[in-house]
Short mmCIF file of C-alpha atoms in Angstrom, two decimals:
data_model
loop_
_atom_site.label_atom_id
_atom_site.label_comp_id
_atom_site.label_asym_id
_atom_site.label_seq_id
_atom_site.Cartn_x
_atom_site.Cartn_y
_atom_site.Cartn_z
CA UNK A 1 62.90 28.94 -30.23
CA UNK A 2 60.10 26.76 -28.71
CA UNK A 3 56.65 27.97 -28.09
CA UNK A 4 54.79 28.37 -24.84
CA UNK A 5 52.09 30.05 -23.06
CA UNK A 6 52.30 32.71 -20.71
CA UNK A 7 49.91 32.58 -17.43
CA UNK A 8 49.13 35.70 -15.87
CA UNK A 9 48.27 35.16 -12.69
CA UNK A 10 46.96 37.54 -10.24
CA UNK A 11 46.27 36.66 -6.80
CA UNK A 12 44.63 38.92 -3.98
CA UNK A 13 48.25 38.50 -2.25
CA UNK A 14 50.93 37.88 -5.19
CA UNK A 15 50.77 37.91 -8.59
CA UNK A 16 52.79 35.24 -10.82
CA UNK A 17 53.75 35.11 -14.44
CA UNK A 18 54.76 31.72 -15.77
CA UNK A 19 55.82 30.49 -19.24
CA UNK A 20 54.64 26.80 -19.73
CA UNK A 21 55.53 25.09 -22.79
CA UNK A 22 53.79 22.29 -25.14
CA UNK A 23 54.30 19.52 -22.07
CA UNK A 24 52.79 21.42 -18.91
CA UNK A 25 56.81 22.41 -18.02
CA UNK A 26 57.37 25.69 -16.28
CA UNK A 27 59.75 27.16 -18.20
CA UNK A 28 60.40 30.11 -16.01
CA UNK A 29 58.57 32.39 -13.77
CA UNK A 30 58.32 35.88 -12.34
CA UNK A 31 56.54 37.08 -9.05
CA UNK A 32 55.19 40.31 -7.21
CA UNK A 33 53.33 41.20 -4.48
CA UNK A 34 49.76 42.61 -5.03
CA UNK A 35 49.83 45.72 -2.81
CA UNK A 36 46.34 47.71 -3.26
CA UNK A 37 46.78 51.44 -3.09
CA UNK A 38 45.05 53.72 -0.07
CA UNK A 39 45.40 57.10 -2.29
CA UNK A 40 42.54 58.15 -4.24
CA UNK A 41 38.36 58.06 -3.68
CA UNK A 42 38.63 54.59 -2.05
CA UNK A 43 41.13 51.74 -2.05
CA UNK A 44 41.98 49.97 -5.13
CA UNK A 45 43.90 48.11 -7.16
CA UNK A 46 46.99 49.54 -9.23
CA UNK A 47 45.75 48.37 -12.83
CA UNK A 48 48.40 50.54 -14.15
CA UNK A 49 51.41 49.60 -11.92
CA UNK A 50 50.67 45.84 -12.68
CA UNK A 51 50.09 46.47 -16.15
CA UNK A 52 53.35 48.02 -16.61
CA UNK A 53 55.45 45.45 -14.84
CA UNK A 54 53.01 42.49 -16.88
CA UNK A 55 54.54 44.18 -20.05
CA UNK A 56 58.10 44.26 -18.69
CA UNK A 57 57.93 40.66 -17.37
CA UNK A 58 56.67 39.54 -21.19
CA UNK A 59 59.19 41.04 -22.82
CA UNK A 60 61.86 39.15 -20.34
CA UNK A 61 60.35 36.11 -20.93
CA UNK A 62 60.05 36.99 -24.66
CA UNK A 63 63.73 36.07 -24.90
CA UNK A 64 63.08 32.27 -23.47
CA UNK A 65 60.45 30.62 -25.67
CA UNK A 66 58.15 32.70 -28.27
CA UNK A 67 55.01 33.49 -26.95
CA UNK A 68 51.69 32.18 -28.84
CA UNK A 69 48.93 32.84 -26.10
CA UNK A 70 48.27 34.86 -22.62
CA UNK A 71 45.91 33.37 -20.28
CA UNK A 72 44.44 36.02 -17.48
CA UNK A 73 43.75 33.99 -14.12
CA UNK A 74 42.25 36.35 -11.33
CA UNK A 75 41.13 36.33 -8.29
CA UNK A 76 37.64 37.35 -7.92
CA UNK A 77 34.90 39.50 -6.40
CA UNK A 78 36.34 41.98 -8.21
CA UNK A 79 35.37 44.25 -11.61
CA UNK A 80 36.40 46.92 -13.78
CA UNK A 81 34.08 49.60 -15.13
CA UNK A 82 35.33 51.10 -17.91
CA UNK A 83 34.66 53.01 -21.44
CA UNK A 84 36.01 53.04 -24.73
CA UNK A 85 39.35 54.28 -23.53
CA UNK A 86 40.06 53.12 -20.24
CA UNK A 87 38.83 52.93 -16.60
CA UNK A 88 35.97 55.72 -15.56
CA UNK A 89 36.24 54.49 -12.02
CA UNK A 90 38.89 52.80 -10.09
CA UNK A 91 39.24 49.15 -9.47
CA UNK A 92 37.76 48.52 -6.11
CA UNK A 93 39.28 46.63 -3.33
CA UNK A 94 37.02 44.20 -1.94
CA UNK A 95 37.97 44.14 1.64
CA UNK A 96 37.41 47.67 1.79
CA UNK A 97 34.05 49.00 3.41
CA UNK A 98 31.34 50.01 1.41
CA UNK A 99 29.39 52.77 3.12
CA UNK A 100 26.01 53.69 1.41
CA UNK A 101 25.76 57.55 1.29
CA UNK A 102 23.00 58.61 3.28
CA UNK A 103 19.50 58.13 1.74
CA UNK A 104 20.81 55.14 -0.80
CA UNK A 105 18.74 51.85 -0.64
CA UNK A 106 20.41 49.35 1.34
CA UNK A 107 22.07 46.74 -0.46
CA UNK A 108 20.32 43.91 1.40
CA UNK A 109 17.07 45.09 -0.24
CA UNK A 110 17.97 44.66 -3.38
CA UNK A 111 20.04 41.47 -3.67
CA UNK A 112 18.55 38.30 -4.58
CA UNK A 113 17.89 35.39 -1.90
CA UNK A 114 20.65 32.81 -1.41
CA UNK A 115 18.22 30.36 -3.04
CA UNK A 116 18.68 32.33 -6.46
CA UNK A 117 22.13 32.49 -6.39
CA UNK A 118 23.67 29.91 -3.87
CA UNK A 119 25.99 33.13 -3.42
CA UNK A 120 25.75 34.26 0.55
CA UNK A 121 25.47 37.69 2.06
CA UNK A 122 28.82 38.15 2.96
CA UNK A 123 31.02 41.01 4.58
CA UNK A 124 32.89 43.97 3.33
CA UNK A 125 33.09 43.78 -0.31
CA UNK A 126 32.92 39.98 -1.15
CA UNK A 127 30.30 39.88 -2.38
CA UNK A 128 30.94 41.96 -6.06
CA UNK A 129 27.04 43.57 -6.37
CA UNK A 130 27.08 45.33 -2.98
CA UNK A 131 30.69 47.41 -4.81
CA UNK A 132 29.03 47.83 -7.63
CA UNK A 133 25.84 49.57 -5.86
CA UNK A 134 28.27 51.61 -3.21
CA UNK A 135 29.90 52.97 -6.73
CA UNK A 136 26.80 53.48 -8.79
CA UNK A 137 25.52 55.41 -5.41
CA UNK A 138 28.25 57.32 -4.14
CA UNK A 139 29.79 58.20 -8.03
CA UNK A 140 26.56 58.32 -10.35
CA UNK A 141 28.09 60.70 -13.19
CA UNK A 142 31.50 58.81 -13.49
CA UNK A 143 29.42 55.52 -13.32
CA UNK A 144 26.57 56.49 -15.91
CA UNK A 145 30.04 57.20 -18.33
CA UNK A 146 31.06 53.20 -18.29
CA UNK A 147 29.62 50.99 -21.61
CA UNK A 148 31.03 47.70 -20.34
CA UNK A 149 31.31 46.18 -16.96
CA UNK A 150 34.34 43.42 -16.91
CA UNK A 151 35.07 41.06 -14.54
CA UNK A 152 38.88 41.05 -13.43
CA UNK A 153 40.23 38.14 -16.00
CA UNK A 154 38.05 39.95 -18.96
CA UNK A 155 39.35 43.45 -17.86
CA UNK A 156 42.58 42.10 -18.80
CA UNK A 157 41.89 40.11 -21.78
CA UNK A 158 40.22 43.79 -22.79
CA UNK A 159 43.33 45.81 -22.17
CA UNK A 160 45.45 43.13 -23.80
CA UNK A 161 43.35 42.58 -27.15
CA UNK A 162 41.03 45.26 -27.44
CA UNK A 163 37.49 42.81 -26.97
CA UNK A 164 35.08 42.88 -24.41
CA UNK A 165 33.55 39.68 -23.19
CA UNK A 166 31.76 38.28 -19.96
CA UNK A 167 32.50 34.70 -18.24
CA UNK A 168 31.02 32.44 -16.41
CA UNK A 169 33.68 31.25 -13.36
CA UNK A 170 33.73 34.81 -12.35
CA UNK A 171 30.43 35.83 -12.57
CA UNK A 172 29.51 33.04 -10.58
CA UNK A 173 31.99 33.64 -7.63
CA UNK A 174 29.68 35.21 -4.65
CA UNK A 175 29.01 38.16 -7.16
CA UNK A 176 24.97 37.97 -6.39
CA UNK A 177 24.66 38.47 -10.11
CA UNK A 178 24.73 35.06 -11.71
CA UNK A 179 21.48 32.24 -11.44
CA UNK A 180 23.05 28.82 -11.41
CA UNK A 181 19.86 26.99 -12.15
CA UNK A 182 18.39 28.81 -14.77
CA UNK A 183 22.24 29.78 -16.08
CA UNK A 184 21.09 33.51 -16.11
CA UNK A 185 21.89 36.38 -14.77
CA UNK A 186 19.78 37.41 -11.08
CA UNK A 187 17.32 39.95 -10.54
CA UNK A 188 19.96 42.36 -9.22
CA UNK A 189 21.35 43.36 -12.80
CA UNK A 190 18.25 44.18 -14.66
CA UNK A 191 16.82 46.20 -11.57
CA UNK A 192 20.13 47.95 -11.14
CA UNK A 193 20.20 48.58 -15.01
CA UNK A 194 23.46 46.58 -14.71
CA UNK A 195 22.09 44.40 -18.01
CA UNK A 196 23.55 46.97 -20.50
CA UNK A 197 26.64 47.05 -19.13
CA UNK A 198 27.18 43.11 -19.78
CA UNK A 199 29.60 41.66 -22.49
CA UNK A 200 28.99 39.00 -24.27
CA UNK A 201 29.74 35.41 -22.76
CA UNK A 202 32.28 33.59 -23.87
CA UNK A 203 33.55 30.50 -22.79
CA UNK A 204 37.19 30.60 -20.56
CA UNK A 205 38.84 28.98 -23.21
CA UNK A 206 37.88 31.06 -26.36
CA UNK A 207 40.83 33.25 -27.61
CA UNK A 208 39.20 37.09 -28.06
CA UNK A 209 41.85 38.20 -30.49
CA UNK A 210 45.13 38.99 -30.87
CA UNK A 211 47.00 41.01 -29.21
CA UNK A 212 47.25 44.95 -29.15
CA UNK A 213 50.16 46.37 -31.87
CA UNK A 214 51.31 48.66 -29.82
CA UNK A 215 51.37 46.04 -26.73
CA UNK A 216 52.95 43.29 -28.74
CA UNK A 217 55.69 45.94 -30.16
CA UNK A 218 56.69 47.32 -26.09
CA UNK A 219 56.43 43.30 -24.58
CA UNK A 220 58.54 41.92 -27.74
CA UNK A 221 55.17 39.41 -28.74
CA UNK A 222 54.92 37.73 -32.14
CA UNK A 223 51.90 40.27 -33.55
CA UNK A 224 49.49 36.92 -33.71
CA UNK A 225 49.88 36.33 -30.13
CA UNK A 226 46.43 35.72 -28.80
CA UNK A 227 44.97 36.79 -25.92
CA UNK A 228 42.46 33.68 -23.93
CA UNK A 229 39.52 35.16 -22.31
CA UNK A 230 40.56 34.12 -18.78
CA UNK A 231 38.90 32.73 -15.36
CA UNK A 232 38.59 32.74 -12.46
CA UNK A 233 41.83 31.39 -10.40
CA UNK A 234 39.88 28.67 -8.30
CA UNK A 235 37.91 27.38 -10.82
CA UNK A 236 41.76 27.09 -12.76
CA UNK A 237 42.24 24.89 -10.06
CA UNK A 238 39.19 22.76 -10.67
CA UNK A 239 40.33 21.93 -14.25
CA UNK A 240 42.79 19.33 -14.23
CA UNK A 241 40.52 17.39 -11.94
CA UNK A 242 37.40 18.01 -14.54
CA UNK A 243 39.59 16.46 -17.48
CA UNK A 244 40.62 14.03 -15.40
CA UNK A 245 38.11 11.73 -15.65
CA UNK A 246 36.31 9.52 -13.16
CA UNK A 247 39.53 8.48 -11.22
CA UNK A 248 40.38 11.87 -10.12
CA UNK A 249 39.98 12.81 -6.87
CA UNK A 250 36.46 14.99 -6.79
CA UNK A 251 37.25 17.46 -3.75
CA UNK A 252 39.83 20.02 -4.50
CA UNK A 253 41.04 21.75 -1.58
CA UNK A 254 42.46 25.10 -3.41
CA UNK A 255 45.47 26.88 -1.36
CA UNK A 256 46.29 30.41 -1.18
CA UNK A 257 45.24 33.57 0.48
CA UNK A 258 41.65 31.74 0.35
CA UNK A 259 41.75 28.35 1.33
CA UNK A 260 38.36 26.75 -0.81
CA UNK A 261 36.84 23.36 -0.48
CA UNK A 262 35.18 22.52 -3.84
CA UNK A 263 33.47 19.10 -4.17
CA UNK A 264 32.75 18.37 -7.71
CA UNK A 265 30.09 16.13 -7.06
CA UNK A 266 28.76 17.67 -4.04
CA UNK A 267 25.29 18.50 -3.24
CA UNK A 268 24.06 22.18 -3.22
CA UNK A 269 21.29 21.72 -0.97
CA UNK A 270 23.38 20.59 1.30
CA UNK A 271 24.47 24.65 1.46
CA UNK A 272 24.28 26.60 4.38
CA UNK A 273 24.21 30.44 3.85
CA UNK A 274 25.44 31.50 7.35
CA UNK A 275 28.97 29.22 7.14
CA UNK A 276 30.35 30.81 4.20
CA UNK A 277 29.34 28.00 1.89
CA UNK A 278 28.54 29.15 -1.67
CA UNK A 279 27.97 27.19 -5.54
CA UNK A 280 31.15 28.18 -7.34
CA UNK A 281 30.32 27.81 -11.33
CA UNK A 282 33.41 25.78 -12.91
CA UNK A 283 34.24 26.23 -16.86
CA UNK A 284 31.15 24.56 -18.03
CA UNK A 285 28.56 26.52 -16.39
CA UNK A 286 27.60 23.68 -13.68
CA UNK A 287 27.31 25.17 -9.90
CA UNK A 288 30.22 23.47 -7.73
CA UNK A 289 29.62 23.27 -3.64
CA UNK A 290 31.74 25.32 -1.96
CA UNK A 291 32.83 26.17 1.33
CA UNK A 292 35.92 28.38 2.35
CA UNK A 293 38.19 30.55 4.72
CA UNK A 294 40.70 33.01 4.26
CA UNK A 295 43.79 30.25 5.48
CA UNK A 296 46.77 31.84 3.64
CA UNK A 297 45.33 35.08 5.59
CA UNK A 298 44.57 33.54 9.09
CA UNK A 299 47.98 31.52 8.65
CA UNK A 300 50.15 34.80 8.05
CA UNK A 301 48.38 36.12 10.99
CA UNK A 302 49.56 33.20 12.89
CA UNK A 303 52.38 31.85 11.95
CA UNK A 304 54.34 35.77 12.35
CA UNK A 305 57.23 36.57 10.37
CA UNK A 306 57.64 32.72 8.24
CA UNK A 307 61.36 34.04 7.06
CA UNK A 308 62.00 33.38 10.82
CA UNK A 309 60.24 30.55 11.65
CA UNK A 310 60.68 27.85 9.03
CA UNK A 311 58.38 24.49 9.09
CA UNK A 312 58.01 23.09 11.99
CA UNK A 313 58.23 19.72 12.23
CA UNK A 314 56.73 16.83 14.37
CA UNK A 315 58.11 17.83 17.70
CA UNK A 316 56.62 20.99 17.80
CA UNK A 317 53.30 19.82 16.73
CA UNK A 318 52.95 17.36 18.93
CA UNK A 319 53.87 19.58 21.78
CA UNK A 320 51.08 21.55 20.89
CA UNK A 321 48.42 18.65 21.29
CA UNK A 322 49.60 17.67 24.02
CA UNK A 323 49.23 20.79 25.82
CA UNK A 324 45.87 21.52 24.41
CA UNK A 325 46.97 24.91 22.76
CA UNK A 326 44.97 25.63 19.95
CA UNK A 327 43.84 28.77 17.96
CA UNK A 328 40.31 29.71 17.94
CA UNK A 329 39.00 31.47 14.75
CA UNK A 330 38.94 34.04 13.22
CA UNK A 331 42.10 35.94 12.31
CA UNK A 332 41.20 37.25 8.78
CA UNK A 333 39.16 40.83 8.40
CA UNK A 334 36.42 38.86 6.02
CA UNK A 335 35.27 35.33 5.26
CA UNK A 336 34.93 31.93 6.28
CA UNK A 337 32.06 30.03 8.44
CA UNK A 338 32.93 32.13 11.94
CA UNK A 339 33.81 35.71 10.22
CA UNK A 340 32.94 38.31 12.95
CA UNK A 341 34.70 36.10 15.71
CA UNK A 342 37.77 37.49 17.32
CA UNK A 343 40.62 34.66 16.99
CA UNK A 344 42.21 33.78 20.21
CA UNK A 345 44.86 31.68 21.22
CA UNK A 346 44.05 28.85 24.06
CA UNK A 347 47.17 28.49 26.67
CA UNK A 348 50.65 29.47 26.67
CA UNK A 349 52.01 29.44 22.84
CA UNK A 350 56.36 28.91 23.06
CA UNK A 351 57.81 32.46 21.88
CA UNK A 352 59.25 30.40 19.12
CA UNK A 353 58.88 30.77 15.66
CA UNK A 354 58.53 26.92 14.96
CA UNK A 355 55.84 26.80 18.10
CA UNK A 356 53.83 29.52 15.77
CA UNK A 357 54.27 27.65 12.45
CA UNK A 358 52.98 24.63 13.86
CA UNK A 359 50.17 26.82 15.68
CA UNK A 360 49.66 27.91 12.15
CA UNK A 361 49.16 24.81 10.76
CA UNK A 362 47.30 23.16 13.00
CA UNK A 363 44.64 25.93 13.06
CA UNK A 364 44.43 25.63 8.83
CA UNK A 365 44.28 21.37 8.72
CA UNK A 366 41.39 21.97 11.46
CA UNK A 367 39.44 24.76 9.72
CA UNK A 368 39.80 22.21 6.27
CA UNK A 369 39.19 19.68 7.80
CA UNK A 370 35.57 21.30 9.49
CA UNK A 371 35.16 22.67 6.04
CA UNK A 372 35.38 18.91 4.65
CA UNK A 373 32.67 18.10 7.03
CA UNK A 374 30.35 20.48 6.39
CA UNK A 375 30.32 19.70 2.66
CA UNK A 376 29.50 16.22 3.72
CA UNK A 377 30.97 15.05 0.58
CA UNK A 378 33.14 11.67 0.47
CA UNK A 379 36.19 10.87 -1.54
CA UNK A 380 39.64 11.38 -1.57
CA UNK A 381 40.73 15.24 -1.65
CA UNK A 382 43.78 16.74 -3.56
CA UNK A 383 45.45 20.13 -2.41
CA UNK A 384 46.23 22.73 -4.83
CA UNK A 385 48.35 25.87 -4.00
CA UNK A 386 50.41 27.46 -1.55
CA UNK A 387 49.90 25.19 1.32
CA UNK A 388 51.48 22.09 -1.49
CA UNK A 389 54.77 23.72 0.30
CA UNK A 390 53.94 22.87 4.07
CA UNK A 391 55.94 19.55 4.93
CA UNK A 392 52.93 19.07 7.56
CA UNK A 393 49.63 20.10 6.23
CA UNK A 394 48.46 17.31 3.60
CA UNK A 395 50.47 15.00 6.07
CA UNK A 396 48.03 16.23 8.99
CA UNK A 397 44.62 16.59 7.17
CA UNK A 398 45.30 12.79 6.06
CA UNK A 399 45.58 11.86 9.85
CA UNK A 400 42.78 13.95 11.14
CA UNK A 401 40.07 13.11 8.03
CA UNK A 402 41.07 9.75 7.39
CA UNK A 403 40.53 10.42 3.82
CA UNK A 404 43.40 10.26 1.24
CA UNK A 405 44.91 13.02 0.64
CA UNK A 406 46.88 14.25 -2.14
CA UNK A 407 49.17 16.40 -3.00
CA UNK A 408 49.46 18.60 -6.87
CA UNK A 409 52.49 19.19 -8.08
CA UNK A 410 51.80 22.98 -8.93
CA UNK A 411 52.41 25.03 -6.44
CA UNK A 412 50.44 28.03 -7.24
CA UNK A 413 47.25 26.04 -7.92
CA UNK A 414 46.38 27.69 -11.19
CA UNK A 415 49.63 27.51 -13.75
CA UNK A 416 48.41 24.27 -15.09
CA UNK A 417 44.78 25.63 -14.88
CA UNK A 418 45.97 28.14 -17.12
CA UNK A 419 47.53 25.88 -19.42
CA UNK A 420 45.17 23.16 -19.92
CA UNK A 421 42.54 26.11 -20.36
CA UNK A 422 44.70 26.86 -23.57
CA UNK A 423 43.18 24.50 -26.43
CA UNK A 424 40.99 23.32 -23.85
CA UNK A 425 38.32 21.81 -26.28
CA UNK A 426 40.70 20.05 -28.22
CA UNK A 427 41.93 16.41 -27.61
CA UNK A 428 45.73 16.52 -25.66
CA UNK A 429 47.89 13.93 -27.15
CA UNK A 430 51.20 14.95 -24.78
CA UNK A 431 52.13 13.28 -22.28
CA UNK A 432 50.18 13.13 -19.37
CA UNK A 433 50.05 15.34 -16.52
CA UNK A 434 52.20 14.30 -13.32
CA UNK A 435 49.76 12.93 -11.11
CA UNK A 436 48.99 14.35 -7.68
CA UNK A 437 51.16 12.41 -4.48
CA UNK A 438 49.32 10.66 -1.49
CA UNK A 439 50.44 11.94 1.71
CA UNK A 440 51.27 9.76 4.51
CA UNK A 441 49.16 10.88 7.84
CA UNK A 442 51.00 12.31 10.40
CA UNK A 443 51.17 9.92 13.69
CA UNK A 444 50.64 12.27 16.16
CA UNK A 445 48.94 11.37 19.51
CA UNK A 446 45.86 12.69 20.63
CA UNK A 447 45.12 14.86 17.31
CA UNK A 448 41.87 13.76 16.75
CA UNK A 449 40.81 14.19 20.28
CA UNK A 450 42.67 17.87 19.93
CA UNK A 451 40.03 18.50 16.87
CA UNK A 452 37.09 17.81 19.13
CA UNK A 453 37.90 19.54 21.92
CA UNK A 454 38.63 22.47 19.46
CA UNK A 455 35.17 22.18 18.28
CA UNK A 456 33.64 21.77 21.79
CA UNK A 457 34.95 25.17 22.47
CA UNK A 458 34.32 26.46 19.56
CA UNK A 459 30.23 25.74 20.27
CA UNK A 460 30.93 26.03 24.05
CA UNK A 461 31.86 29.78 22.55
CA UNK A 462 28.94 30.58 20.16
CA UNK A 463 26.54 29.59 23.04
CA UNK A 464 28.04 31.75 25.43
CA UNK A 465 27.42 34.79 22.85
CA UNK A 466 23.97 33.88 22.38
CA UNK A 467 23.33 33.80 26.27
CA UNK A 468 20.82 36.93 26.73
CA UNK A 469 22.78 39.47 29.29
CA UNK A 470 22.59 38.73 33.23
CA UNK A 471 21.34 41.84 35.05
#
C-alpha cells in the first residue's frame, strides 16, 4: 500500500481531512462543518466531537494508503488550556463576547501597543490575550489548575502524541502575545504570569513524536506514525510561495471564511492599526504584512442560500455596474478595515439568486482589491482557497487591479501547506508542484469607475458619521 500524509485541517467554518501522497496528489478527502456549541459557561468549540469523528475519518482513510505522518492546520486566535489529563477549561470561541466581571482590569490596559506587536486591538475575541484574560478573570480556580497553554494546531499535536510544544505562525496571529522584532514574547505574558504556561518552541515542521497507542490502535495507524507540530492555516498558505523561490508571485491572497492579503515582501511600517492590518509571522519567524476581511463570511451573507443561486456569470455582473448597485461593508460580526459599519445594499438588487452571487462577488474582488491597495505592495498576486472555485473572482480582481492574477490549484488553501510542511527542511526531488493559472480579466464596462464610486461613498459615509450632531 503506498504511503501518504494525512492533513487535518480545521477551519473556523469547515474542517477537511485529506490524504496526500509522495507527489502532492490528493488521494482522498473527508469534510465537516465546524459548528461551535452554545451549551456550557460560554461558547466553544467541540474538541471532543471533532476529535471523535478525526479518529473515525483516519481509520477510513487507513484502508487507502498507510499513514506515516498527521499534520494539524488551524485556524487561529484560538487556545487550549489544559493539564496533564485533558482540558480544565473549554475551548473558547472567538467571536463570542468577552465581558470582564465587574472590578477586573480592562484588557486595553494591559495589552501591549501595536508598535510591539504589529497585532491590532481588534473586536470580540480576535485578538487571543483579551480570551485568555476574560478566562483567567471570570474562572481563576479552573484556570490556576492548567500547566500548559497550547495554541489550536499544538493542542492537537498534544492530544495526538502526548508532547507539548509552542509555535511561532500561531502565536504570531493577532494574539498580542508574540514581539516580531525582538522574536519574543510581549509584555502581556510575563505580567499576566502567562510565561509558565508556555511550551517549548518548536519549529512547524518538527515531528513531536509518535503517535498515542491507544489512538493509533482505534484510527487503524502504523504505531510509528508521527504526529508534525502544526501551524497556523494561513501561514500553510504562505508556504509554497516561500519555497518557491524568487519567481513566485509575493502577495498571497488566502480564501476562506477570512479572506487575508499577505505580501511577502511588504513593508510593516506601512501598517495601519485602525484598518485591520496586522504582521502575520510565516514558518521562519519573519513578520509578514497583512491586511484582511472576513469575505467567505460577508459573501455567505450576501450571496443567500449558494445551493440556489449558482455562479453568476457575465450578464449578471455587468448588470450590476451598470446600474450602480453595490454593497457597502460590513456584513461579518468581527474584522476587516470597516468592522462596526452596518453593510447596506445601494439600489434595487434582482430577487434572483444569480443577481446576489454576482452582488457577492463583486463586493469580495472590491474589498481585495482595497485591501491590495492599502498594502501598497506591487507584484503579481496568487489566490489560495475557497474563492479558487468562483468562475468570476480572480477573473475580476485581474480587471479591476491590473495586476496578474493567479490562480492555485488547491482549493482549500492549506492541503499542500500541509504537505510541503512535512520534511520541510529537506531537499524535494519529486516532481514539481503544478503551478498556479493566470486569469484572464473580466471585460466588463464601467468596473473600474464602479470601484471608485464605491469608495467615494464609502468616505462620503465615514464623513457623514464623524459630522458632530445638528441641534
Amino acid at each position: 500500500m503506498t504511503g501518504a500524509i494525512a492533513i487535518f485541517d480545521i477551519g473556523k467554518t469547515n474542517i477537511k481531512l485529506s490524504l496526500v501522497d509522495d507527489h502532492g496528489r490528493e488521494l482522498a478527502a473527508r469534510r465537516r462543518s465546524n459548528a461551535v456549541r452554545r451549551d456550557g459557561p460560554y461558547p466553544h468549540h467541540d474538541v471532543a466531537a471533532i476529535e471523535a469523528w478525526l479518529l473515525a475519518m483516519l481509520r477510513e482513510l487507513s484502508m487507502v494508503a498507510t499513514i506515516r505522518a498527521i499534520v494539524p492546520v488551524t485556524h487561529g486566535a484560538t487556545a487550549a488550556l489544559v493539564d496533564d489529563e485533558g482540558l480544565v477549561l473549554p475551548v473558547p470561541d472567538y467571536e463570542h463576547d468577552f465581558p470582564l466581571p465587574a472590578g477586573c482590569a480592562p484588557y486595553e490596559a494591559l495589552r501591549p501597543p501595536f508598535s510591539q506587536t504589529c497585532s491590532p486591538q481588534l473586536g470580540l475575541g480576535l485578538n487571543l490575550g483579551r480570551q485568555l484574560h476574560w478566562l483567567q478573570s471570570s474562572f481563576p480556580e479552573a484556570f490556576a489548575r492548567g500547566r500548559r497553554l497550547l495554541m489550536y494546531p499544538q493542542y492537537w499535536s498534544w492530544r495526538l502524541c502526548g508532547v507539548a510544544a509552542s509555535e511561532l505562525t500561531s502565536l504570531g496571529c493577532h494574539t498580542d502575545l508574540w514581539q516580531p522584532g525582538p522574536r519574543a514574547y510581549s509584555s502581556l505574558v510575563t505580567r499576566c504570569g502567562w510565561s509558565s504556561l508556555m511550551p517549548p518552541l518548536r519549529g512547524a515542521w518538527e515531528a513531536l513524536g509518535k503517535i498515542r497507542p491507544a489512538l493509533a490502535q482505534e484510527a487503524g495507524l502504523p504505531p510509528d506514525c508521527r504526529v508534525l507540530c502544526g501551524i497556523h492555516d494561513s501561514n500553510a498558505s504562505l508556504l509554497r510561495y516561500l519555497a518557491g523561490g524568487p519567481s513566485a508571485p509575493r502577495i498571497v491572497l488566502s480564501t476562506g471564511t477570512w479572506v487575508i492579503a499577505a505580501a511577502l515582501d511588504g513593508d510593516l511600517q506601512r501598517l495601519q492599526e485602525h484598518q485591520d492590518m496586522l504582521a502575520n509571522i510565516n514558518i521562519d519567524g519573519d513578520a509578514v504584512a497583512c491586511m484582511r476581511y472576513m469575505g467567505g463570511r460577508e459573501f455567505a451573507e450576501l450571496a443567500g442560500d449558494i445551493t440556489h443561486a449558482g455562479p453568476c456569470g457575465n450578464a449578471e455582473l455587468q448588470a450590476l455596474v451598470d446600474a450602480g448597485i453595490m454593497a457597502l461593508p460590513c456584513f461579518s460580526g468581527c474584522g476587516g478595515p470597516f468592522a462596526g459599519n452596518p453593510g447596506e445594499i445601494i439600489g434595487a438588487l434582482p430577487a434572483d439568486g444569480a443577481a446576489r452571487y454576482a452582488l457577492a462577488t463583486l463586493y469580495c474582488v472590491l474589498m481585495a482589491d482595497y485591501c491590495l491597495d492599502q498594502l501598497q505592495a506591487a507584484g503579481d498576486v496568487v489566490i489560495e482557497g475557497s474563492f479558487t472555485a468562483n468562475p468570476c473572482f480572480a477573473p475580476l480582481l485581474a480587471a479591476l487591479s491590473g495586476r496578474g492574477v493567479y490562480c492555485s490549484d488547491d482549493g482549500s488553501g492549506t492541503t499542500i501547506g500541509g504537505w510541503l510542511l512535512h520534511d520541510w527542511k529537506k531537499p524535494r526531488r519529486d516532481a514539481p508542484l503544478p503551478a498556479p493559472h493566470q486569469a484572464t480579466p473580466l471585460p466588463l464596462r464601467g468596473l473600474r469607475a464602479y470601484r471608485d464610486q464605491w469608495r467615494a461613498t464609502l468616505l462620503a459615509r465615514a464623513a457623514q458619521d464623524t459630522m458632530p450632531a445638528m441641534h
